[in-house]
PDB file of C-alpha atoms in Angstrom:
ATOM      1  CA  UNK V   1       0.000   0.000   0.000  1.00  0.00           C
ATOM      2  CA  UNK V   2       1.155   3.556  -0.739  1.00  0.00           C
ATOM      3  CA  UNK V   3       2.188   5.718   2.194  1.00  0.00           C
ATOM      4  CA  UNK V   4      -1.008   6.630   4.020  1.00  0.00           C
ATOM      5  CA  UNK V   5      -0.636  10.397   3.659  1.00  0.00           C
ATOM      6  CA  UNK V   6      -0.552   9.988  -0.116  1.00  0.00           C
ATOM      7  CA  UNK V   7      -3.522   7.635  -0.240  1.00  0.00           C
ATOM      8  CA  UNK V   8      -7.131   8.449  -0.894  1.00  0.00           C
ATOM      9  CA  UNK V   9      -9.197   9.092   2.218  1.00  0.00           C
ATOM     10  CA  UNK V  10     -12.821   8.000   2.170  1.00  0.00           C
ATOM     11  CA  UNK V  11     -15.156   9.260   4.884  1.00  0.00           C
ATOM     12  CA  UNK V  12     -18.124   7.063   5.727  1.00  0.00           C
ATOM     13  CA  UNK V  13     -20.812   7.319   8.374  1.00  0.00           C
ATOM     14  CA  UNK V  14     -24.415   8.316   8.924  1.00  0.00           C
ATOM     15  CA  UNK V  15     -25.950  11.583   7.794  1.00  0.00           C
ATOM     16  CA  UNK V  16     -24.901  14.556   9.909  1.00  0.00           C
ATOM     17  CA  UNK V  17     -21.727  12.846  11.135  1.00  0.00           C
ATOM     18  CA  UNK V  18     -19.707  15.695   9.622  1.00  0.00           C
ATOM     19  CA  UNK V  19     -18.303  13.928   6.573  1.00  0.00           C
ATOM     20  CA  UNK V  20     -18.445  16.936   4.234  1.00  0.00           C
ATOM     21  CA  UNK V  21     -17.203  19.528   6.729  1.00  0.00           C
ATOM     22  CA  UNK V  22     -14.433  17.327   8.072  1.00  0.00           C
ATOM     23  CA  UNK V  23     -13.580  16.152   4.547  1.00  0.00           C
ATOM     24  CA  UNK V  24     -13.068  19.741   3.364  1.00  0.00           C
ATOM     25  CA  UNK V  25     -10.889  20.426   6.402  1.00  0.00           C
ATOM     26  CA  UNK V  26      -8.799  17.290   5.859  1.00  0.00           C
ATOM     27  CA  UNK V  27      -8.342  18.021   2.162  1.00  0.00           C
ATOM     28  CA  UNK V  28      -7.135  21.533   2.915  1.00  0.00           C
ATOM     29  CA  UNK V  29      -4.744  20.411   5.661  1.00  0.00           C
ATOM     30  CA  UNK V  30      -3.327  17.539   3.602  1.00  0.00           C
ATOM     31  CA  UNK V  31      -3.216  19.248   0.193  1.00  0.00           C
ATOM     32  CA  UNK V  32      -5.701  16.834  -1.358  1.00  0.00           C
ATOM     33  CA  UNK V  33      -8.642  17.481  -3.662  1.00  0.00           C
ATOM     34  CA  UNK V  34     -12.045  17.188  -1.969  1.00  0.00           C
ATOM     35  CA  UNK V  35     -15.148  15.525  -3.384  1.00  0.00           C
ATOM     36  CA  UNK V  36     -18.595  14.936  -1.929  1.00  0.00           C
ATOM     37  CA  UNK V  37     -20.380  12.062  -3.668  1.00  0.00           C
ATOM     38  CA  UNK V  38     -23.853  13.608  -3.282  1.00  0.00           C
ATOM     39  CA  UNK V  39     -22.624  16.940  -4.684  1.00  0.00           C
ATOM     40  CA  UNK V  40     -21.041  15.126  -7.625  1.00  0.00           C
ATOM     41  CA  UNK V  41     -24.330  13.353  -8.368  1.00  0.00           C
ATOM     42  CA  UNK V  42     -26.152  16.682  -8.261  1.00  0.00           C
ATOM     43  CA  UNK V  43     -23.590  18.315 -10.588  1.00  0.00           C
ATOM     44  CA  UNK V  44     -23.899  15.509 -13.117  1.00  0.00           C
ATOM     45  CA  UNK V  45     -27.679  15.306 -13.101  1.00  0.00           C
ATOM     46  CA  UNK V  46     -28.472  18.981 -12.646  1.00  0.00           C
ATOM     47  CA  UNK V  47     -30.999  18.168  -9.927  1.00  0.00           C
ATOM     48  CA  UNK V  48     -30.838  17.623  -6.184  1.00  0.00           C
ATOM     49  CA  UNK V  49     -30.752  14.277  -4.409  1.00  0.00           C
ATOM     50  CA  UNK V  50     -34.331  14.677  -3.173  1.00  0.00           C
ATOM     51  CA  UNK V  51     -35.567  15.011  -6.765  1.00  0.00           C
ATOM     52  CA  UNK V  52     -33.691  11.843  -7.785  1.00  0.00           C
ATOM     53  CA  UNK V  53     -35.236   9.950  -4.848  1.00  0.00           C
ATOM     54  CA  UNK V  54     -38.696  11.260  -5.738  1.00  0.00           C
ATOM     55  CA  UNK V  55     -38.408  10.309  -9.391  1.00  0.00           C
ATOM     56  CA  UNK V  56     -36.214   7.183  -9.341  1.00  0.00           C
ATOM     57  CA  UNK V  57     -36.496   5.983  -5.769  1.00  0.00           C
ATOM     58  CA  UNK V  58     -33.622   4.905  -3.590  1.00  0.00           C
ATOM     59  CA  UNK V  59     -32.675   2.169  -6.068  1.00  0.00           C
ATOM     60  CA  UNK V  60     -32.187   4.670  -8.894  1.00  0.00           C
ATOM     61  CA  UNK V  61     -30.189   6.939  -6.640  1.00  0.00           C
ATOM     62  CA  UNK V  62     -27.936   4.054  -5.513  1.00  0.00           C
ATOM     63  CA  UNK V  63     -27.153   3.197  -9.152  1.00  0.00           C
ATOM     64  CA  UNK V  64     -26.069   6.780  -9.771  1.00  0.00           C
ATOM     65  CA  UNK V  65     -24.097   6.764  -6.538  1.00  0.00           C
ATOM     66  CA  UNK V  66     -22.189   3.618  -7.503  1.00  0.00           C
ATOM     67  CA  UNK V  67     -21.261   5.161 -10.860  1.00  0.00           C
ATOM     68  CA  UNK V  68     -19.832   8.209  -9.080  1.00  0.00           C
ATOM     69  CA  UNK V  69     -18.022   6.109  -6.453  1.00  0.00           C
ATOM     70  CA  UNK V  70     -16.533   3.949  -9.227  1.00  0.00           C
ATOM     71  CA  UNK V  71     -15.192   7.018 -11.003  1.00  0.00           C
ATOM     72  CA  UNK V  72     -13.930   8.897  -7.953  1.00  0.00           C
ATOM     73  CA  UNK V  73     -12.118   5.919  -6.422  1.00  0.00           C
ATOM     74  CA  UNK V  74      -9.973   5.825  -9.578  1.00  0.00           C
ATOM     75  CA  UNK V  75      -8.538   9.227  -8.657  1.00  0.00           C
ATOM     76  CA  UNK V  76      -5.499   9.541  -6.437  1.00  0.00           C
ATOM     77  CA  UNK V  77      -4.703  11.760  -3.477  1.00  0.00           C
ATOM     78  CA  UNK V  78      -8.321  12.760  -2.769  1.00  0.00           C
ATOM     79  CA  UNK V  79     -10.645  13.060   0.202  1.00  0.00           C
ATOM     80  CA  UNK V  80     -14.137  11.774  -0.560  1.00  0.00           C
ATOM     81  CA  UNK V  81     -17.149  12.362   1.685  1.00  0.00           C
ATOM     82  CA  UNK V  82     -19.650   9.639   0.868  1.00  0.00           C
ATOM     83  CA  UNK V  83     -23.386   9.616   1.445  1.00  0.00           C
ATOM     84  CA  UNK V  84     -24.614   7.868   4.575  1.00  0.00           C
ATOM     85  CA  UNK V  85     -26.008   4.932   2.594  1.00  0.00           C
ATOM     86  CA  UNK V  86     -23.083   4.453   0.217  1.00  0.00           C
ATOM     87  CA  UNK V  87     -21.962   1.382   2.146  1.00  0.00           C
ATOM     88  CA  UNK V  88     -25.230  -0.517   1.628  1.00  0.00           C
ATOM     89  CA  UNK V  89     -24.051  -1.404  -1.888  1.00  0.00           C
ATOM     90  CA  UNK V  90     -21.471  -4.227  -1.773  1.00  0.00           C
ATOM     91  CA  UNK V  91     -19.644  -2.879  -4.840  1.00  0.00           C
ATOM     92  CA  UNK V  92     -19.157   0.477  -3.130  1.00  0.00           C
ATOM     93  CA  UNK V  93     -17.710  -1.189  -0.030  1.00  0.00           C
ATOM     94  CA  UNK V  94     -15.229  -3.096  -2.196  1.00  0.00           C
ATOM     95  CA  UNK V  95     -14.206   0.010  -4.124  1.00  0.00           C
ATOM     96  CA  UNK V  96     -13.668   2.089  -1.002  1.00  0.00           C
ATOM     97  CA  UNK V  97     -11.720  -0.652   0.774  1.00  0.00           C
ATOM     98  CA  UNK V  98      -9.530  -1.325  -2.251  1.00  0.00           C
ATOM     99  CA  UNK V  99      -8.644   2.240  -3.200  1.00  0.00           C
ATOM    100  CA  UNK V 100      -7.943   4.111   0.015  1.00  0.00           C
ATOM    101  CA  UNK V 101      -8.103   4.556   3.757  1.00  0.00           C
ATOM    102  CA  UNK V 102     -11.674   4.344   5.048  1.00  0.00           C
ATOM    103  CA  UNK V 103     -12.512   6.533   8.030  1.00  0.00           C
ATOM    104  CA  UNK V 104     -15.776   5.993   9.883  1.00  0.00           C
ATOM    105  CA  UNK V 105     -17.215   9.130  11.462  1.00  0.00           C
ATOM    106  CA  UNK V 106     -19.537   7.972  14.224  1.00  0.00           C
ATOM    107  CA  UNK V 107     -22.365  10.086  15.600  1.00  0.00           C
ATOM    108  CA  UNK V 108     -25.168   9.375  18.063  1.00  0.00           C
ATOM    109  CA  UNK V 109     -28.788   9.492  16.977  1.00  0.00           C
ATOM    110  CA  UNK V 110     -29.397  12.294  19.485  1.00  0.00           C
ATOM    111  CA  UNK V 111     -26.641  14.400  17.938  1.00  0.00           C
ATOM    112  CA  UNK V 112     -27.944  13.634  14.435  1.00  0.00           C
ATOM    113  CA  UNK V 113     -31.396  14.873  15.449  1.00  0.00           C
ATOM    114  CA  UNK V 114     -29.906  18.118  16.790  1.00  0.00           C
ATOM    115  CA  UNK V 115     -27.798  18.705  13.670  1.00  0.00           C
ATOM    116  CA  UNK V 116     -30.700  17.905  11.331  1.00  0.00           C
ATOM    117  CA  UNK V 117     -33.434  19.844  13.116  1.00  0.00           C
ATOM    118  CA  UNK V 118     -33.816  22.385  10.282  1.00  0.00           C
ATOM    119  CA  UNK V 119     -32.651  20.131   7.431  1.00  0.00           C
ATOM    120  CA  UNK V 120     -35.451  19.161   5.052  1.00  0.00           C
ATOM    121  CA  UNK V 121     -33.398  18.123   2.038  1.00  0.00           C
ATOM    122  CA  UNK V 122     -32.825  14.515   3.105  1.00  0.00           C
ATOM    123  CA  UNK V 123     -35.423  12.237   1.538  1.00  0.00           C
ATOM    124  CA  UNK V 124     -35.088   9.424   4.070  1.00  0.00           C
ATOM    125  CA  UNK V 125     -36.059  11.848   6.839  1.00  0.00           C
ATOM    126  CA  UNK V 126     -39.227  13.098   5.197  1.00  0.00           C
ATOM    127  CA  UNK V 127     -41.271  11.301   7.865  1.00  0.00           C
ATOM    128  CA  UNK V 128     -42.995  12.288  11.113  1.00  0.00           C
ATOM    129  CA  UNK V 129     -40.707  10.174  13.345  1.00  0.00           C
ATOM    130  CA  UNK V 130     -37.133  11.000  12.357  1.00  0.00           C
ATOM    131  CA  UNK V 131     -35.793   9.354  15.519  1.00  0.00           C
ATOM    132  CA  UNK V 132     -37.234   5.967  14.517  1.00  0.00           C
ATOM    133  CA  UNK V 133     -35.774   6.250  11.006  1.00  0.00           C
ATOM    134  CA  UNK V 134     -32.312   7.154  12.314  1.00  0.00           C
ATOM    135  CA  UNK V 135     -32.390   4.248  14.789  1.00  0.00           C
ATOM    136  CA  UNK V 136     -33.367   1.863  12.004  1.00  0.00           C
ATOM    137  CA  UNK V 137     -30.534   3.143   9.798  1.00  0.00           C
ATOM    138  CA  UNK V 138     -28.037   2.604  12.628  1.00  0.00           C
ATOM    139  CA  UNK V 139     -29.242  -0.978  13.037  1.00  0.00           C
ATOM    140  CA  UNK V 140     -28.957  -1.639   9.300  1.00  0.00           C
ATOM    141  CA  UNK V 141     -25.646   0.098   8.635  1.00  0.00           C
ATOM    142  CA  UNK V 142     -23.471   0.129  11.771  1.00  0.00           C
ATOM    143  CA  UNK V 143     -21.840  -3.249  11.095  1.00  0.00           C
ATOM    144  CA  UNK V 144     -21.151  -2.303   7.475  1.00  0.00           C
ATOM    145  CA  UNK V 145     -19.413   0.910   8.546  1.00  0.00           C
ATOM    146  CA  UNK V 146     -17.325  -0.942  11.127  1.00  0.00           C
ATOM    147  CA  UNK V 147     -16.433  -3.755   8.763  1.00  0.00           C
ATOM    148  CA  UNK V 148     -14.675  -1.592   6.171  1.00  0.00           C
ATOM    149  CA  UNK V 149     -13.265   1.179   8.394  1.00  0.00           C
ATOM    150  CA  UNK V 150      -9.539   1.433   8.975  1.00  0.00           C
ATOM    151  CA  UNK V 151     -10.174   4.043  11.653  1.00  0.00           C
ATOM    152  CA  UNK V 152     -13.252   5.214  13.575  1.00  0.00           C
ATOM    153  CA  UNK V 153     -13.816   8.429  15.474  1.00  0.00           C
ATOM    154  CA  UNK V 154     -16.760   9.885  17.399  1.00  0.00           C
ATOM    155  CA  UNK V 155     -17.890  13.316  16.202  1.00  0.00           C
ATOM    156  CA  UNK V 156     -20.482  14.152  18.894  1.00  0.00           C
ATOM    157  CA  UNK V 157     -19.543  17.387  20.663  1.00  0.00           C
ATOM    158  CA  UNK V 158     -16.266  17.638  18.727  1.00  0.00           C
ATOM    159  CA  UNK V 159     -15.130  20.509  16.563  1.00  0.00           C
ATOM    160  CA  UNK V 160     -14.172  20.018  12.934  1.00  0.00           C
ATOM    161  CA  UNK V 161     -10.598  20.989  13.843  1.00  0.00           C
ATOM    162  CA  UNK V 162     -10.409  18.398  16.632  1.00  0.00           C
ATOM    163  CA  UNK V 163     -11.686  15.542  14.479  1.00  0.00           C
ATOM    164  CA  UNK V 164      -9.425  16.598  11.597  1.00  0.00           C
ATOM    165  CA  UNK V 165      -6.393  16.607  13.902  1.00  0.00           C
ATOM    166  CA  UNK V 166      -7.250  13.164  15.320  1.00  0.00           C
ATOM    167  CA  UNK V 167      -7.555  11.716  11.813  1.00  0.00           C
ATOM    168  CA  UNK V 168      -4.229  13.242  10.793  1.00  0.00           C
ATOM    169  CA  UNK V 169      -2.658  11.827  13.956  1.00  0.00           C
ATOM    170  CA  UNK V 170      -3.977   8.376  12.954  1.00  0.00           C
ATOM    171  CA  UNK V 171      -2.549   8.728   9.445  1.00  0.00           C
TER     172      UNK V 171
END
């Protein structure tokens, strides 16, 4: 494997774990190019993720997501913030594991609820009981996150700078 600091860094974890914010910070500190898989999908389609979910469903969105993950994992020296559900697709897990260092940003459901209180752009949370949905997602995805992560870090009550520094210390 290439020296870790010159490898790709892939951030995984649930929504509102801080993947995009921490990813931007890491990229800047390490001199890497930053990508956000959801933003890339939106750039390529010209519409937002919610619209894709509404029109094509989660299955259609996941196909688009895998195409973007396939392309971006071919790059070198990048930081990629993935969507919370990226890891549900086996091909995505293989690509991430094969092409870089996978960092799992962990966050509690309570912290997610606080961070998402005014966020209405996430299709999976367009329900009356957000808490129940987030708990269900944890149950479905936690083991997948853990299985492919090279490093895990809690982001509850932590600043972007603190988490960034801890990841760099790990690297």
